[in-house]
mmCIF file of N, CA and C in Angstrom:
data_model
loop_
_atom_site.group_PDB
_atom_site.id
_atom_site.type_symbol
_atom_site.label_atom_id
_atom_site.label_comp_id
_atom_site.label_asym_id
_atom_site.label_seq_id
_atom_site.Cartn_x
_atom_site.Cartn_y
_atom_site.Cartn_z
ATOM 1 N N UNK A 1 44.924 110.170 178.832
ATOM 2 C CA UNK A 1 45.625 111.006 177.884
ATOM 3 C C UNK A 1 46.104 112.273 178.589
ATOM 4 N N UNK A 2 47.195 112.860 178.163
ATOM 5 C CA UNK A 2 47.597 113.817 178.634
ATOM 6 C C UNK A 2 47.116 115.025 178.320
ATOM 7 N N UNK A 3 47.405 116.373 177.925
ATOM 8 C CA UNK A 3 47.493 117.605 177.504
ATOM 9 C C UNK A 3 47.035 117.748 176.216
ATOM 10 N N UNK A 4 48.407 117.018 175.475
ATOM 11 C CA UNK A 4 48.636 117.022 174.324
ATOM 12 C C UNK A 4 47.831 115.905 173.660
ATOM 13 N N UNK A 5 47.183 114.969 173.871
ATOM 14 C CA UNK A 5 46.374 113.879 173.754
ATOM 15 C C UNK A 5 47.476 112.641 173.690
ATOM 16 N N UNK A 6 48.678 112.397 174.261
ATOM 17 C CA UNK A 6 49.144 111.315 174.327
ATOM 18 C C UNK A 6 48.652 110.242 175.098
ATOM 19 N N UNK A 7 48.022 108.916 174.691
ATOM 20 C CA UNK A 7 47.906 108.214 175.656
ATOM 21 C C UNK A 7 49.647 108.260 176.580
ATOM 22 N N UNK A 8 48.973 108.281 177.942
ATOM 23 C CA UNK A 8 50.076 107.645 179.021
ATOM 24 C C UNK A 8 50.399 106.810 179.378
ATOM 25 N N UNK A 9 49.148 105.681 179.271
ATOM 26 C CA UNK A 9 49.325 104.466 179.815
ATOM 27 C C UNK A 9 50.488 103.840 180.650
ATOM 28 N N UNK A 10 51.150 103.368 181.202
ATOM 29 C CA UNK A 10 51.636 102.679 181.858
ATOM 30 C C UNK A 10 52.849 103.355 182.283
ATOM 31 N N UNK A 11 53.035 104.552 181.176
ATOM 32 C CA UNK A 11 54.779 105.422 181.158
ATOM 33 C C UNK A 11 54.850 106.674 182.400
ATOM 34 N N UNK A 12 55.624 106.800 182.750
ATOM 35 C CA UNK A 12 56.232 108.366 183.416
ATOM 36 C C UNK A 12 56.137 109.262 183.010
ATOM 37 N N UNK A 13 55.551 110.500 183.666
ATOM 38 C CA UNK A 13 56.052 111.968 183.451
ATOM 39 C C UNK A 13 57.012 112.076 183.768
ATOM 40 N N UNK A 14 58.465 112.367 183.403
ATOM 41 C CA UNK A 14 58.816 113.413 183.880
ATOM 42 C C UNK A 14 59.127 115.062 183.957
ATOM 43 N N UNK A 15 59.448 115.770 184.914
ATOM 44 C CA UNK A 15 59.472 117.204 184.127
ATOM 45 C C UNK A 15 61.023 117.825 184.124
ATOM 46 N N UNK A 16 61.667 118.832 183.571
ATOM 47 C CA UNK A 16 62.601 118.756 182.972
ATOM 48 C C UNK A 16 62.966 120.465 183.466
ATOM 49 N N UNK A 17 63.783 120.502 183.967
ATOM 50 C CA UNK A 17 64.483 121.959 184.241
ATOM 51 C C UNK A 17 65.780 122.494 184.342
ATOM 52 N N UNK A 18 66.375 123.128 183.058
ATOM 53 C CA UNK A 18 67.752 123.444 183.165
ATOM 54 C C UNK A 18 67.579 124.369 183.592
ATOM 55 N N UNK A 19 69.304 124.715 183.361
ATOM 56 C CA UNK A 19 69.385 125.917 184.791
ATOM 57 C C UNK A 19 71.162 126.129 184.322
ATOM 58 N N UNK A 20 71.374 127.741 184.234
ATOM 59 C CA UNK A 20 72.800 127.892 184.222
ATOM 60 C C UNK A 20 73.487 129.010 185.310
ATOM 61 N N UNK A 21 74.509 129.131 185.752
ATOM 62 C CA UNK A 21 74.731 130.449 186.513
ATOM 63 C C UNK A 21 75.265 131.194 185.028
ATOM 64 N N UNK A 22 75.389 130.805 183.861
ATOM 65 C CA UNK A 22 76.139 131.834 183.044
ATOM 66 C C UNK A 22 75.325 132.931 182.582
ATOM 67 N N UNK A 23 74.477 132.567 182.313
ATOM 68 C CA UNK A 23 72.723 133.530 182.220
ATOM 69 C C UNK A 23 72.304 133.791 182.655
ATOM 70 N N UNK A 24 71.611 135.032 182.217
ATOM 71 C CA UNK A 24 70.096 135.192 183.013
ATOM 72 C C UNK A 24 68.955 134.304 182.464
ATOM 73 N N UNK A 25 67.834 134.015 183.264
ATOM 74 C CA UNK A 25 67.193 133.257 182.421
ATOM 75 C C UNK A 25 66.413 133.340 181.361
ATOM 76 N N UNK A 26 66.398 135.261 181.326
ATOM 77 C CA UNK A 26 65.402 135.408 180.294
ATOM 78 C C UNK A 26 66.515 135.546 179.141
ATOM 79 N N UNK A 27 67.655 135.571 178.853
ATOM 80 C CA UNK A 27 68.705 136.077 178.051
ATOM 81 C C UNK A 27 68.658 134.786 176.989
ATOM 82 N N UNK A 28 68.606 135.098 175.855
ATOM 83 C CA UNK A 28 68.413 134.758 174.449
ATOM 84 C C UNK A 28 68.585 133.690 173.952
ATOM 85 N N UNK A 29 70.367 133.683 174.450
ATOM 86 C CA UNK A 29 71.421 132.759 174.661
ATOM 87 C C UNK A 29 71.270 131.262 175.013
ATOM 88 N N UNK A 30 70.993 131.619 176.827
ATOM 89 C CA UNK A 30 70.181 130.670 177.413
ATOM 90 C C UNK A 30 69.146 130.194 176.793
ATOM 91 N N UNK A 31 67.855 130.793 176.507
ATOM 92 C CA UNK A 31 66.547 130.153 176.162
ATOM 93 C C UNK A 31 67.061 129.345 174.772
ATOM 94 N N UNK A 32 68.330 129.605 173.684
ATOM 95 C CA UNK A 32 68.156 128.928 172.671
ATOM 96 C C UNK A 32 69.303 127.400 173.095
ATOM 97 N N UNK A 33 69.541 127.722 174.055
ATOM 98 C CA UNK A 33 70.188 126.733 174.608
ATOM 99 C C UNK A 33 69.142 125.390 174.838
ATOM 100 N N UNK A 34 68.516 126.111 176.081
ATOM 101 C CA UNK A 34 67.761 125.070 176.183
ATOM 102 C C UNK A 34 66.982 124.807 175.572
ATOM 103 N N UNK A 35 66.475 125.232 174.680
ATOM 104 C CA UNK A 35 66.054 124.719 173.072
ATOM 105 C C UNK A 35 66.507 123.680 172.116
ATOM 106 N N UNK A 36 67.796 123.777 172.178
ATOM 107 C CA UNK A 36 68.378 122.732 171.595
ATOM 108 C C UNK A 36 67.519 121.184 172.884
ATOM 109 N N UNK A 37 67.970 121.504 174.111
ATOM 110 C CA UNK A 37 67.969 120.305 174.878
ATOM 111 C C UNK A 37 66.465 119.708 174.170
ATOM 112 N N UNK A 38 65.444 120.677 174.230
ATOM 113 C CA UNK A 38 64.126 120.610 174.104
ATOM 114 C C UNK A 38 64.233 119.209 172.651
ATOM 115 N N UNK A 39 64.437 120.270 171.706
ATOM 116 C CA UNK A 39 64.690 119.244 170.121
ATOM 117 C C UNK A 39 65.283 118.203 170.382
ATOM 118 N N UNK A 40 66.429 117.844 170.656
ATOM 119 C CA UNK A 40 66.910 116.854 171.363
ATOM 120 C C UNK A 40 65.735 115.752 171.645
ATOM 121 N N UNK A 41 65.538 116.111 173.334
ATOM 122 C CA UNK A 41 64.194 115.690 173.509
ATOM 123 C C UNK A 41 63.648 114.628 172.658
ATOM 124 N N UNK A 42 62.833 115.476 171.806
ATOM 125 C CA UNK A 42 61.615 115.709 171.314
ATOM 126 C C UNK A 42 61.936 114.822 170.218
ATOM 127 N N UNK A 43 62.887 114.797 169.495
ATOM 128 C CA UNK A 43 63.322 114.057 168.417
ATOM 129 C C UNK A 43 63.528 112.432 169.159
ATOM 130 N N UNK A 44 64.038 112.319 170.036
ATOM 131 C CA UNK A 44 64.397 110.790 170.964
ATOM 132 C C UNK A 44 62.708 110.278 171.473
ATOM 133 N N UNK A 45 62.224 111.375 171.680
ATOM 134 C CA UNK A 45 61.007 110.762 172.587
ATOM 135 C C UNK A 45 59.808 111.023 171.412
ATOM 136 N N UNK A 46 59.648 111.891 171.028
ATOM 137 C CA UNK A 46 58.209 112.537 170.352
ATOM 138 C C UNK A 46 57.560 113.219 171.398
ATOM 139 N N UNK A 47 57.406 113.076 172.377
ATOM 140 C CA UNK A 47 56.558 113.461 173.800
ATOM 141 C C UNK A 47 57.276 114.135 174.267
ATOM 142 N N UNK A 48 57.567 115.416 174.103
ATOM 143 C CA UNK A 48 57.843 116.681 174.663
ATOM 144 C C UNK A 48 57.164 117.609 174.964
ATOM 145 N N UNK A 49 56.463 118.276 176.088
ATOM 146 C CA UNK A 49 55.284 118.770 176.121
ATOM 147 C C UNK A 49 55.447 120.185 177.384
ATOM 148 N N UNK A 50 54.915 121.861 177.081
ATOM 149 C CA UNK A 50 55.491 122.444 177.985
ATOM 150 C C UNK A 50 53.667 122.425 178.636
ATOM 151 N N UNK A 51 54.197 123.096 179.819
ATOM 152 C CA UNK A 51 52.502 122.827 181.238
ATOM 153 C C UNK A 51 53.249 124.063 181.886
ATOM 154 N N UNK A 52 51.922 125.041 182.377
ATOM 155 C CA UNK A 52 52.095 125.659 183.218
ATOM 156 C C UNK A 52 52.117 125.290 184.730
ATOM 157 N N UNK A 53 52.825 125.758 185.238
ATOM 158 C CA UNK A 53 53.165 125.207 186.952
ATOM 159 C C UNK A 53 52.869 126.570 187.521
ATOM 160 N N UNK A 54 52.497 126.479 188.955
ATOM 161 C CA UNK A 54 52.094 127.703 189.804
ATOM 162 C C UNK A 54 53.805 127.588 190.705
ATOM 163 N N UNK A 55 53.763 129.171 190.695
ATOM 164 C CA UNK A 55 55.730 128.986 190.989
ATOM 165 C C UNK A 55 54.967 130.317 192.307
ATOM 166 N N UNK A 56 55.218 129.543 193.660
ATOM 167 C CA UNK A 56 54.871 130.289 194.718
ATOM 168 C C UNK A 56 55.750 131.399 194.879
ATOM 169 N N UNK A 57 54.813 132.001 194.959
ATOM 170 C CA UNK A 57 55.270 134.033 195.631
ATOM 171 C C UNK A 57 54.979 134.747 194.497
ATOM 172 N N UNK A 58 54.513 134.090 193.019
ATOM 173 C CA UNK A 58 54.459 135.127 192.190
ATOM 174 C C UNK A 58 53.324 134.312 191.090
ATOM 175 N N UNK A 59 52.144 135.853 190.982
ATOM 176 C CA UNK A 59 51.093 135.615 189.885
ATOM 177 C C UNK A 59 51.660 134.644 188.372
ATOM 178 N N UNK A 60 50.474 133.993 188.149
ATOM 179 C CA UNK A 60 50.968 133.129 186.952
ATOM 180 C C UNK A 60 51.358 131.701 187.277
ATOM 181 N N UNK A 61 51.897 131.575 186.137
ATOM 182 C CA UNK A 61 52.440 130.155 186.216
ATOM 183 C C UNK A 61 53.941 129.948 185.723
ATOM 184 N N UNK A 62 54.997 129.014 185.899
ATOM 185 C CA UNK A 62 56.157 129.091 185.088
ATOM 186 C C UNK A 62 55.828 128.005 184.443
ATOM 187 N N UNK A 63 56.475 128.314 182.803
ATOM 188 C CA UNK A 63 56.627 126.567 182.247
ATOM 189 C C UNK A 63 57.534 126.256 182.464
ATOM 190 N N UNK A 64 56.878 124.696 182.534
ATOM 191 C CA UNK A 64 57.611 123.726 182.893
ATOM 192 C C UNK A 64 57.681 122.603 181.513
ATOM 193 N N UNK A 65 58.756 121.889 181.124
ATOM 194 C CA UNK A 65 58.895 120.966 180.230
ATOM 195 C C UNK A 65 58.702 119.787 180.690
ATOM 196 N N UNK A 66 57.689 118.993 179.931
ATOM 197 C CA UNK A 66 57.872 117.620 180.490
ATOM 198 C C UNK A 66 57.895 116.383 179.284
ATOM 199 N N UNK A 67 58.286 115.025 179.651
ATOM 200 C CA UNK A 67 58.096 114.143 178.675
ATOM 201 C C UNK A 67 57.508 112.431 179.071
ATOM 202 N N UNK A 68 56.948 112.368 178.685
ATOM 203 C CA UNK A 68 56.342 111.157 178.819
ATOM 204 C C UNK A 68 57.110 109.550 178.452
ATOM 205 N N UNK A 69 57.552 108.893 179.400
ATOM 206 C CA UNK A 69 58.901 108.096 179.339
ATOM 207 C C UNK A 69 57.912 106.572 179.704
ATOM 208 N N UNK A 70 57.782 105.756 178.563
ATOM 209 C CA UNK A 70 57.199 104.762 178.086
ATOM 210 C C UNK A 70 57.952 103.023 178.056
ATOM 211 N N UNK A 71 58.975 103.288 178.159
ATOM 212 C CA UNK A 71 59.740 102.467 177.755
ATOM 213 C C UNK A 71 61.215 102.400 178.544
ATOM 214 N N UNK A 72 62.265 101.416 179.083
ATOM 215 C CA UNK A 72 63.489 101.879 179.367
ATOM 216 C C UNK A 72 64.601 101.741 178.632
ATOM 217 N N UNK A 73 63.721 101.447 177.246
ATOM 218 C CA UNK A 73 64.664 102.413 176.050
ATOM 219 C C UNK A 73 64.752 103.584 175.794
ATOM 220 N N UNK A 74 63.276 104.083 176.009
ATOM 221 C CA UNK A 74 63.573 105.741 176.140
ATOM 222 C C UNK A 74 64.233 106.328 176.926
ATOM 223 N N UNK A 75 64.152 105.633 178.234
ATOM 224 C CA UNK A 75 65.263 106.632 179.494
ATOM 225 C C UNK A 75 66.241 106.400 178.971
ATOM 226 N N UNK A 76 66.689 105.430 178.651
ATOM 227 C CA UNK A 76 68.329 105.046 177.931
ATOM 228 C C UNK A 76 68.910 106.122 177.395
ATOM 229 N N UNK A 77 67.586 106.710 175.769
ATOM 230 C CA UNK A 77 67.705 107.709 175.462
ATOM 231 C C UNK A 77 67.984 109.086 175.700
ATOM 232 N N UNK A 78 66.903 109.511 176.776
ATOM 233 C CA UNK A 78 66.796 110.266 177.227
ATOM 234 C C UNK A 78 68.348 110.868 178.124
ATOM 235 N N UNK A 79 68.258 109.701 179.071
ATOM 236 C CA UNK A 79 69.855 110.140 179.604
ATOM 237 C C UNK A 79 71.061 110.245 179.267
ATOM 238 N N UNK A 80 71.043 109.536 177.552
ATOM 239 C CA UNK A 80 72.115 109.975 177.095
ATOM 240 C C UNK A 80 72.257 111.621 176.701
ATOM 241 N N UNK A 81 70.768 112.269 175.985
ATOM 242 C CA UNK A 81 70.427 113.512 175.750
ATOM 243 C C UNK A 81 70.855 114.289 176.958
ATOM 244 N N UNK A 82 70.509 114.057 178.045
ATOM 245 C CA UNK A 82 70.893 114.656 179.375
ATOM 246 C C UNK A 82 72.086 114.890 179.278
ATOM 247 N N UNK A 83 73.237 114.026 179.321
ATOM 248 C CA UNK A 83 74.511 114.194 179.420
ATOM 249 C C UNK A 83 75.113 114.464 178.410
ATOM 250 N N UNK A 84 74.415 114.317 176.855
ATOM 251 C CA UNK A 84 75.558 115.273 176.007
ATOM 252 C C UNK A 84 75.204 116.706 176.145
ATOM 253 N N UNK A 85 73.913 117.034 176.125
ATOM 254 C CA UNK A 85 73.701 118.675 176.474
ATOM 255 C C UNK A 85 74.344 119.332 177.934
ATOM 256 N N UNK A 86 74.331 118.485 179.160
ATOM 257 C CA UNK A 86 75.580 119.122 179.699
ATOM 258 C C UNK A 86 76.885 118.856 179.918
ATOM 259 N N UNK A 87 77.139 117.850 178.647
ATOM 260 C CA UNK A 87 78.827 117.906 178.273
ATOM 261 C C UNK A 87 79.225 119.115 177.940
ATOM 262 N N UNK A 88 78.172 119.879 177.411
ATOM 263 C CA UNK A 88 78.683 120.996 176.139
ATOM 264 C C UNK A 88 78.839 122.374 176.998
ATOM 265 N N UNK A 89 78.856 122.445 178.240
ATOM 266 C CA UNK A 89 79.232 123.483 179.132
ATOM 267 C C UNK A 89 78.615 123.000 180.832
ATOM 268 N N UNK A 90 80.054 123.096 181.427
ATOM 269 C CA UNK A 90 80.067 123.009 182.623
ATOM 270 C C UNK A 90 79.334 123.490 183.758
ATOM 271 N N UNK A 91 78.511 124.873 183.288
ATOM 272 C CA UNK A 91 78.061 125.718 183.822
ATOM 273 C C UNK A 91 76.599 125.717 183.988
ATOM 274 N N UNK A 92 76.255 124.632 183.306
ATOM 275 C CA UNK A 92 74.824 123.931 183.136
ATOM 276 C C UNK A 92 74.358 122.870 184.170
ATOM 277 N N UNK A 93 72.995 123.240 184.330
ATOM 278 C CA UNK A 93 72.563 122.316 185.185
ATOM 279 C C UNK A 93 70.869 121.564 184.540
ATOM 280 N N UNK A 94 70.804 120.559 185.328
ATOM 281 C CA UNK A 94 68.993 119.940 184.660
ATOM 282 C C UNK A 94 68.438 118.638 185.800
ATOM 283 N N UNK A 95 67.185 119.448 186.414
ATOM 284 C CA UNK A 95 66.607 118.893 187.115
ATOM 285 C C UNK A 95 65.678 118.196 187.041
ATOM 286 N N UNK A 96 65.684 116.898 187.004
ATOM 287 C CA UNK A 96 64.436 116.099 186.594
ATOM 288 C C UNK A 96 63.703 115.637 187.171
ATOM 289 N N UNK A 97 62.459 115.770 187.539
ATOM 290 C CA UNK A 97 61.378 115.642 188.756
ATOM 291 C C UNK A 97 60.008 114.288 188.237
ATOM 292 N N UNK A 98 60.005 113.778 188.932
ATOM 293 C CA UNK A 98 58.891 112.220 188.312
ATOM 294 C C UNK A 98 58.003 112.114 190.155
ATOM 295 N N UNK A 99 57.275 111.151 189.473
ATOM 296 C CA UNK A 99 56.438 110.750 191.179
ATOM 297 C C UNK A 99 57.086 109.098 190.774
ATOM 298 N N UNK A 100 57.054 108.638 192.493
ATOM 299 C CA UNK A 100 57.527 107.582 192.740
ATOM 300 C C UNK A 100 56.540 106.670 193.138
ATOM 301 N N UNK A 101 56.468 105.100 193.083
ATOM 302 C CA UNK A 101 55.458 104.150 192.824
ATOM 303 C C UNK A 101 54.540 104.109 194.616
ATOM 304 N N UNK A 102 55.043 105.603 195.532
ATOM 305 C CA UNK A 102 54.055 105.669 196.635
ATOM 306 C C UNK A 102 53.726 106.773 196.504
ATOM 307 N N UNK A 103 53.554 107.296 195.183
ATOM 308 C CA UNK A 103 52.694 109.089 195.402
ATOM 309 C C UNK A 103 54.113 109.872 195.661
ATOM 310 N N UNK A 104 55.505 109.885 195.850
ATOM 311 C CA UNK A 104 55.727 111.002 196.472
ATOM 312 C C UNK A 104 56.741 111.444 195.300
ATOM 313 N N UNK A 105 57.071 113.045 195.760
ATOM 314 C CA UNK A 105 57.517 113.655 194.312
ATOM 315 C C UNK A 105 59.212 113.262 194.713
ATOM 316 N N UNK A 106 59.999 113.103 193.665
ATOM 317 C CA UNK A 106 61.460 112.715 193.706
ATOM 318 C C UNK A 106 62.229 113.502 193.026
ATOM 319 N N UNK A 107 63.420 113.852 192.614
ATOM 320 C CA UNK A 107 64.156 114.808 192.431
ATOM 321 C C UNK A 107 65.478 114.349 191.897
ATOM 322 N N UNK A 108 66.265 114.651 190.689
ATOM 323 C CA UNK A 108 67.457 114.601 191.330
ATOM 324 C C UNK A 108 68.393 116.045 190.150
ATOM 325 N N UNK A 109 69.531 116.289 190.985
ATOM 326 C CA UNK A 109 69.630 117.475 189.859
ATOM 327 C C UNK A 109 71.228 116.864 189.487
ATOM 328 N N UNK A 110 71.596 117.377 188.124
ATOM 329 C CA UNK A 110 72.762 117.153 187.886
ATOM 330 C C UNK A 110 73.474 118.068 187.318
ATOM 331 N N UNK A 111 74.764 118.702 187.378
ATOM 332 C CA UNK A 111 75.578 119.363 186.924
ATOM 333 C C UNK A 111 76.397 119.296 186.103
ATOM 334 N N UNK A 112 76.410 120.305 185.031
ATOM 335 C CA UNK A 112 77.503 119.801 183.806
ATOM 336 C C UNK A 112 79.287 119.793 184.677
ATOM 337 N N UNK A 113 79.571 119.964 185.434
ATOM 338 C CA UNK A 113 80.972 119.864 186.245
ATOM 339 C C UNK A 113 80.599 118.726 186.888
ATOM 340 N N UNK A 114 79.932 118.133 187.067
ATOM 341 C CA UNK A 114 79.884 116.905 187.834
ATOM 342 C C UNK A 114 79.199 115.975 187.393
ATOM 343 N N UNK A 115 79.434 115.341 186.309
ATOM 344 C CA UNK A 115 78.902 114.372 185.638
ATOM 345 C C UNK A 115 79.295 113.205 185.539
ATOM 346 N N UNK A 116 78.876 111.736 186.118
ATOM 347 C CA UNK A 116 79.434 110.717 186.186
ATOM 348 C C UNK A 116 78.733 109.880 186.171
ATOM 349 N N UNK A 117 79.090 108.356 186.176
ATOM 350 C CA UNK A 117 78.135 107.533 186.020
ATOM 351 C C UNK A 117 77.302 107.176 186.920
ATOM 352 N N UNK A 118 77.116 107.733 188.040
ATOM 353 C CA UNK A 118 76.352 107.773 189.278
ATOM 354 C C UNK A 118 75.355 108.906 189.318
ATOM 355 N N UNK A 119 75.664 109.794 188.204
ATOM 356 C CA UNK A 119 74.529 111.304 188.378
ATOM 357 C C UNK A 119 73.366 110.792 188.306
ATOM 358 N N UNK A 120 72.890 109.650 187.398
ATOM 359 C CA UNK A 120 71.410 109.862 186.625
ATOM 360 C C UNK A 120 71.123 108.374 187.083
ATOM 361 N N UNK A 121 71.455 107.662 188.530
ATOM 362 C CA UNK A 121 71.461 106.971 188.876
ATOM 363 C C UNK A 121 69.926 106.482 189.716
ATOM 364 N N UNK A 122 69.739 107.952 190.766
ATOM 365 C CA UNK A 122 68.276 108.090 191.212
ATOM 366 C C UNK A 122 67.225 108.214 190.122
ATOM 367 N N UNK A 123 67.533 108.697 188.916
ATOM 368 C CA UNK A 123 66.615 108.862 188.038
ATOM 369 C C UNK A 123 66.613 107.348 187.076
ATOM 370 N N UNK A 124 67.081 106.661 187.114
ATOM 371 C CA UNK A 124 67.471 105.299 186.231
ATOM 372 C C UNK A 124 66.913 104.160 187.333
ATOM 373 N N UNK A 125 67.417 104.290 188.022
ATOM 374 C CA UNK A 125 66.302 103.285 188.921
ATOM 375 C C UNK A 125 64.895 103.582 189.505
ATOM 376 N N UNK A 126 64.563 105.181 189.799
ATOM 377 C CA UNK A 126 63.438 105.369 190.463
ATOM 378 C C UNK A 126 62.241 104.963 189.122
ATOM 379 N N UNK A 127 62.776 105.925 188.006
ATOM 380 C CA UNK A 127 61.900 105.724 186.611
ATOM 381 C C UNK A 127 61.955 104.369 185.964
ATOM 382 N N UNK A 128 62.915 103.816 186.159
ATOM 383 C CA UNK A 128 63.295 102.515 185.693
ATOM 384 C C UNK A 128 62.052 101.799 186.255
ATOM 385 N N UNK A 129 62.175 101.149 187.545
ATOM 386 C CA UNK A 129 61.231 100.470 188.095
ATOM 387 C C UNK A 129 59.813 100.726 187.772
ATOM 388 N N UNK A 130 59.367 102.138 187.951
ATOM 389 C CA UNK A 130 57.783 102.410 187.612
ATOM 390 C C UNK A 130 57.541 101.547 185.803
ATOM 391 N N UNK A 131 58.331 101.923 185.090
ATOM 392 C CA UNK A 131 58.416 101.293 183.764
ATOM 393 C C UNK A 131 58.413 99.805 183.863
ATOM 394 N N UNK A 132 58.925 99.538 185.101
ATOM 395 C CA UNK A 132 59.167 97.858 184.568
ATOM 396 C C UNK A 132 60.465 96.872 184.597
ATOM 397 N N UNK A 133 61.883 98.207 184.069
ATOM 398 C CA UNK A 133 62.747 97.448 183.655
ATOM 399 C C UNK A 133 63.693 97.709 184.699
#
């Protein structure tokens, strides 16, 4: 079980990080932005969950968003959520971070100006496979 008491069983973490140059990050704007992405989320998956992360050079922790991806109907989901929230401004970005089926951490980031059917490609097969499908 996780945090939140979700069983995990067999599904993916992944963790979830937008990012804009139009903001600052603490600015209002932004945070209700990515709020929406969050609901979004959260409504497609149910398993939306924030975790503190240790963010080197500075006391504390940053949150981090993550969701628990069970199924490769949910990524289906999920990546459609990805790409309508950065349809809706160019200036947006969202980095999605998972471990891969040898321990190691994977990455891929995508940009609302550069969005295509190849963006969410590392993330559709790397998560894909651990799932199964």
């Amino acid at each position: 079980m996780d945090k939140t008491g979700t069983r995990m069983g067999s599904g993916v973490e992944v963790t979830i990080t937008p990012g804009t140059v139009k903001f600052d990050p603490d600015d209002q704007r932004w945070l209700d932005q990515a709020s929406t992405l969050y609901d979004a989320l959260r409504e497609e998956t149910g398993v939306v969950f924030r975790r503190g992360v240790p963010e080197p050079g500075v006391k504390g922790t940053m949150d981090t968003v993550a969701l628990a991806l069970g199924s490769s109907g949910v990524l289906t989901a999920v990546v459609a959520c990805f790409r309508a929230w950065l349809a809706r401004d160019k200036t947006r970005t969202l980095t999605v971070a998972w471990t891969d089926d040898s321990g190691n951490g994977r990455a891929v980031t995508v940009t609302g100006d550069n969005l295509d059917q190849v963006s969410f490609q590392a993330l559709a097969e790397g998560v894909g496979k651990r799932l199964g499908g």
